[in-house]
Amino acid sequence: MNSLDSLLPEMEPSLTTAPELQDVLAELSSREPIFHHSEFGTTRADFEKMTAEDFWETGASGRRYSRQFVLDELEEGFAAPHDDVWETSQFQCRRLGDDTYLLTYTLLQGHVRLTRRATIWRKAADGWKIVYHQGTVVQNV
């Protein structure tokens, strides 16, 4: 065991959600991973509706992507049918401010790519809006 392994229990945060946020946790976790739930839409207009005007994301590569770029990629990706195999776990929700929440979770994609995800959500008059999203690769299984 190396010195980092001995620190792991102390390094890991306590991932709990306050009891008063359980309804928000349930609502937001049902929307993750973002852009992968056909019941919330699969068209560019649907994706525009679910993202804030100033939305952006940081990809697993560390690159930053604008809302326009993400919408273009989603539009192209949903133009043809594709397999979408994923499994989510370890959801946690934290209030950041009025009607603004951080949702974190773990995503296993295609049984081989494990990532940690963070999405900032804002409750607007016309529904939930994604403000920011980031994915960090943990490992390729």
PDB file of C-alpha atoms in Angstrom:
ATOM      1  CA  MET A   1       0.000   0.000   0.000  1.00  0.00           C
ATOM      2  CA  ASN A   2       1.393   3.395  -0.903  1.00  0.00           C
ATOM      3  CA  SER A   3       0.887   6.562   1.146  1.00  0.00           C
ATOM      4  CA  LEU A   4      -1.959   7.749  -1.112  1.00  0.00           C
ATOM      5  CA  ASP A   5      -3.922   4.531  -0.487  1.00  0.00           C
ATOM      6  CA  SER A   6      -3.745   5.085   3.265  1.00  0.00           C
ATOM      7  CA  LEU A   7      -5.276   8.559   2.816  1.00  0.00           C
ATOM      8  CA  LEU A   8      -8.215   7.487   0.644  1.00  0.00           C
ATOM      9  CA  PRO A   9     -10.780   7.216   3.469  1.00  0.00           C
ATOM     10  CA  GLU A  10      -9.845  10.716   4.633  1.00  0.00           C
ATOM     11  CA  MET A  11      -9.788  12.129   1.087  1.00  0.00           C
ATOM     12  CA  GLU A  12     -13.271  11.011   0.090  1.00  0.00           C
ATOM     13  CA  PRO A  13     -15.988  13.560   0.904  1.00  0.00           C
ATOM     14  CA  SER A  14     -19.209  12.629   2.628  1.00  0.00           C
ATOM     15  CA  LEU A  15     -21.709  12.550  -0.234  1.00  0.00           C
ATOM     16  CA  THR A  16     -25.005  13.168   1.489  1.00  0.00           C
ATOM     17  CA  THR A  17     -28.023  15.206   0.510  1.00  0.00           C
ATOM     18  CA  ALA A  18     -29.891  17.230   3.120  1.00  0.00           C
ATOM     19  CA  PRO A  19     -33.325  15.785   3.933  1.00  0.00           C
ATOM     20  CA  GLU A  20     -35.090  18.931   2.693  1.00  0.00           C
ATOM     21  CA  LEU A  21     -33.488  18.456  -0.758  1.00  0.00           C
ATOM     22  CA  GLN A  22     -34.670  14.883  -1.351  1.00  0.00           C
ATOM     23  CA  ASP A  23     -37.432  15.984  -3.758  1.00  0.00           C
ATOM     24  CA  VAL A  24     -34.981  18.132  -5.740  1.00  0.00           C
ATOM     25  CA  LEU A  25     -32.502  15.236  -5.772  1.00  0.00           C
ATOM     26  CA  ALA A  26     -35.151  12.893  -7.173  1.00  0.00           C
ATOM     27  CA  GLU A  27     -36.278  15.384  -9.798  1.00  0.00           C
ATOM     28  CA  LEU A  28     -32.791  16.256 -11.011  1.00  0.00           C
ATOM     29  CA  SER A  29     -31.347  12.743 -10.900  1.00  0.00           C
ATOM     30  CA  SER A  30     -34.183  11.641 -13.204  1.00  0.00           C
ATOM     31  CA  ARG A  31     -32.767  14.084 -15.803  1.00  0.00           C
ATOM     32  CA  GLU A  32     -29.198  12.777 -15.708  1.00  0.00           C
ATOM     33  CA  PRO A  33     -27.160  12.122 -17.629  1.00  0.00           C
ATOM     34  CA  ILE A  34     -28.182  15.301 -19.392  1.00  0.00           C
ATOM     35  CA  PHE A  35     -29.303  15.009 -23.019  1.00  0.00           C
ATOM     36  CA  HIS A  36     -29.804  11.226 -22.686  1.00  0.00           C
ATOM     37  CA  HIS A  37     -33.498  11.076 -21.797  1.00  0.00           C
ATOM     38  CA  SER A  38     -35.782  11.045 -24.812  1.00  0.00           C
ATOM     39  CA  GLU A  39     -38.770  11.956 -22.630  1.00  0.00           C
ATOM     40  CA  PHE A  40     -37.212  15.420 -22.215  1.00  0.00           C
ATOM     41  CA  GLY A  41     -36.692  15.747 -25.962  1.00  0.00           C
ATOM     42  CA  THR A  42     -34.244  14.932 -28.710  1.00  0.00           C
ATOM     43  CA  THR A  43     -34.378  17.989 -30.968  1.00  0.00           C
ATOM     44  CA  ARG A  44     -32.263  21.117 -30.964  1.00  0.00           C
ATOM     45  CA  ALA A  45     -35.276  23.098 -29.734  1.00  0.00           C
ATOM     46  CA  ASP A  46     -35.648  20.682 -26.803  1.00  0.00           C
ATOM     47  CA  PHE A  47     -31.957  21.033 -25.899  1.00  0.00           C
ATOM     48  CA  GLU A  48     -32.163  24.824 -26.183  1.00  0.00           C
ATOM     49  CA  LYS A  49     -35.117  24.789 -23.788  1.00  0.00           C
ATOM     50  CA  MET A  50     -33.231  22.746 -21.192  1.00  0.00           C
ATOM     51  CA  THR A  51     -30.052  24.869 -21.223  1.00  0.00           C
ATOM     52  CA  ALA A  52     -29.564  28.361 -19.852  1.00  0.00           C
ATOM     53  CA  GLU A  53     -28.593  31.029 -22.381  1.00  0.00           C
ATOM     54  CA  ASP A  54     -25.127  31.227 -20.809  1.00  0.00           C
ATOM     55  CA  PHE A  55     -24.679  27.434 -20.472  1.00  0.00           C
ATOM     56  CA  TRP A  56     -21.227  25.960 -21.065  1.00  0.00           C
ATOM     57  CA  GLU A  57     -19.440  22.797 -20.131  1.00  0.00           C
ATOM     58  CA  THR A  58     -16.015  21.398 -19.452  1.00  0.00           C
ATOM     59  CA  GLY A  59     -15.435  18.049 -21.142  1.00  0.00           C
ATOM     60  CA  ALA A  60     -13.405  15.120 -19.858  1.00  0.00           C
ATOM     61  CA  SER A  61     -10.513  16.400 -22.004  1.00  0.00           C
ATOM     62  CA  GLY A  62     -10.473  19.635 -20.010  1.00  0.00           C
ATOM     63  CA  ARG A  63     -11.687  21.602 -23.023  1.00  0.00           C
ATOM     64  CA  ARG A  64     -14.438  24.159 -22.537  1.00  0.00           C
ATOM     65  CA  TYR A  65     -17.433  24.029 -24.856  1.00  0.00           C
ATOM     66  CA  SER A  66     -19.913  26.802 -25.606  1.00  0.00           C
ATOM     67  CA  ARG A  67     -23.654  26.302 -25.644  1.00  0.00           C
ATOM     68  CA  GLN A  68     -23.649  26.744 -29.432  1.00  0.00           C
ATOM     69  CA  PHE A  69     -21.006  24.033 -29.915  1.00  0.00           C
ATOM     70  CA  VAL A  70     -22.820  21.588 -27.598  1.00  0.00           C
ATOM     71  CA  LEU A  71     -26.148  22.213 -29.356  1.00  0.00           C
ATOM     72  CA  ASP A  72     -24.513  21.647 -32.759  1.00  0.00           C
ATOM     73  CA  GLU A  73     -22.966  18.367 -31.562  1.00  0.00           C
ATOM     74  CA  LEU A  74     -26.239  17.167 -30.035  1.00  0.00           C
ATOM     75  CA  GLU A  75     -28.166  17.992 -33.193  1.00  0.00           C
ATOM     76  CA  GLU A  76     -25.685  16.012 -35.290  1.00  0.00           C
ATOM     77  CA  GLY A  77     -25.536  13.118 -32.809  1.00  0.00           C
ATOM     78  CA  PHE A  78     -29.295  12.680 -32.608  1.00  0.00           C
ATOM     79  CA  ALA A  79     -29.730  12.804 -36.395  1.00  0.00           C
ATOM     80  CA  ALA A  80     -29.014   9.053 -36.596  1.00  0.00           C
ATOM     81  CA  PRO A  81     -30.128   6.263 -34.242  1.00  0.00           C
ATOM     82  CA  HIS A  82     -27.438   5.080 -31.835  1.00  0.00           C
ATOM     83  CA  ASP A  83     -26.950   2.808 -28.833  1.00  0.00           C
ATOM     84  CA  ASP A  84     -26.851   4.651 -25.546  1.00  0.00           C
ATOM     85  CA  VAL A  85     -25.837   2.311 -22.723  1.00  0.00           C
ATOM     86  CA  TRP A  86     -25.220   3.945 -19.367  1.00  0.00           C
ATOM     87  CA  GLU A  87     -25.659   3.475 -15.639  1.00  0.00           C
ATOM     88  CA  THR A  88     -25.766   6.230 -13.006  1.00  0.00           C
ATOM     89  CA  SER A  89     -25.046   6.015  -9.276  1.00  0.00           C
ATOM     90  CA  GLN A  90     -23.960   7.982  -6.186  1.00  0.00           C
ATOM     91  CA  PHE A  91     -26.203  11.011  -6.701  1.00  0.00           C
ATOM     92  CA  GLN A  92     -25.794  13.938  -4.339  1.00  0.00           C
ATOM     93  CA  CYS A  93     -27.500  17.332  -4.391  1.00  0.00           C
ATOM     94  CA  ARG A  94     -26.429  20.597  -2.783  1.00  0.00           C
ATOM     95  CA  ARG A  95     -28.202  23.966  -2.804  1.00  0.00           C
ATOM     96  CA  LEU A  96     -25.950  26.709  -4.183  1.00  0.00           C
ATOM     97  CA  GLY A  97     -28.403  29.599  -3.990  1.00  0.00           C
ATOM     98  CA  ASP A  98     -31.986  30.577  -4.686  1.00  0.00           C
ATOM     99  CA  ASP A  99     -33.356  27.968  -7.094  1.00  0.00           C
ATOM    100  CA  THR A 100     -29.799  26.834  -7.989  1.00  0.00           C
ATOM    101  CA  TYR A 101     -28.419  23.366  -7.230  1.00  0.00           C
ATOM    102  CA  LEU A 102     -25.303  21.282  -7.800  1.00  0.00           C
ATOM    103  CA  LEU A 103     -25.979  17.656  -8.708  1.00  0.00           C
ATOM    104  CA  THR A 104     -23.044  15.249  -8.680  1.00  0.00           C
ATOM    105  CA  TYR A 105     -22.996  11.578  -9.638  1.00  0.00           C
ATOM    106  CA  THR A 106     -21.021   8.748 -11.197  1.00  0.00           C
ATOM    107  CA  LEU A 107     -21.683   7.558 -14.751  1.00  0.00           C
ATOM    108  CA  LEU A 108     -20.632   4.267 -16.345  1.00  0.00           C
ATOM    109  CA  GLN A 109     -20.927   4.509 -20.138  1.00  0.00           C
ATOM    110  CA  GLY A 110     -20.952   1.476 -22.412  1.00  0.00           C
ATOM    111  CA  HIS A 111     -19.745  -0.701 -19.520  1.00  0.00           C
ATOM    112  CA  VAL A 112     -16.202   0.705 -20.005  1.00  0.00           C
ATOM    113  CA  ARG A 113     -15.937   4.445 -19.248  1.00  0.00           C
ATOM    114  CA  LEU A 114     -16.345   5.611 -15.648  1.00  0.00           C
ATOM    115  CA  THR A 115     -16.761   9.355 -15.082  1.00  0.00           C
ATOM    116  CA  ARG A 116     -17.681  11.695 -12.253  1.00  0.00           C
ATOM    117  CA  ARG A 117     -20.254  14.263 -13.315  1.00  0.00           C
ATOM    118  CA  ALA A 118     -21.333  17.637 -11.972  1.00  0.00           C
ATOM    119  CA  THR A 119     -24.264  19.673 -13.268  1.00  0.00           C
ATOM    120  CA  ILE A 120     -25.447  23.033 -11.996  1.00  0.00           C
ATOM    121  CA  TRP A 121     -29.219  23.323 -12.393  1.00  0.00           C
ATOM    122  CA  ARG A 122     -31.472  26.367 -11.992  1.00  0.00           C
ATOM    123  CA  LYS A 123     -35.235  26.202 -11.515  1.00  0.00           C
ATOM    124  CA  ALA A 124     -36.832  28.696 -13.923  1.00  0.00           C
ATOM    125  CA  ALA A 125     -40.472  29.625 -14.529  1.00  0.00           C
ATOM    126  CA  ASP A 126     -40.556  27.282 -17.546  1.00  0.00           C
ATOM    127  CA  GLY A 127     -38.720  24.356 -15.914  1.00  0.00           C
ATOM    128  CA  TRP A 128     -35.223  23.196 -15.035  1.00  0.00           C
ATOM    129  CA  LYS A 129     -32.284  24.764 -16.888  1.00  0.00           C
ATOM    130  CA  ILE A 130     -28.748  23.394 -17.105  1.00  0.00           C
ATOM    131  CA  VAL A 131     -26.304  26.194 -16.291  1.00  0.00           C
ATOM    132  CA  TYR A 132     -23.024  24.257 -16.312  1.00  0.00           C
ATOM    133  CA  HIS A 133     -21.846  20.678 -16.742  1.00  0.00           C
ATOM    134  CA  GLN A 134     -18.540  18.875 -16.265  1.00  0.00           C
ATOM    135  CA  GLY A 135     -17.407  15.281 -16.657  1.00  0.00           C
ATOM    136  CA  THR A 136     -14.110  13.888 -15.410  1.00  0.00           C
ATOM    137  CA  VAL A 137     -12.847  10.467 -16.463  1.00  0.00           C
ATOM    138  CA  VAL A 138     -12.038   8.193 -13.524  1.00  0.00           C
ATOM    139  CA  GLN A 139     -11.025   5.169 -15.574  1.00  0.00           C
ATOM    140  CA  ASN A 140     -11.714   3.108 -18.599  1.00  0.00           C
ATOM    141  CA  VAL A 141     -12.796  -0.278 -17.252  1.00  0.00           C
TER     142      VAL A 141
END
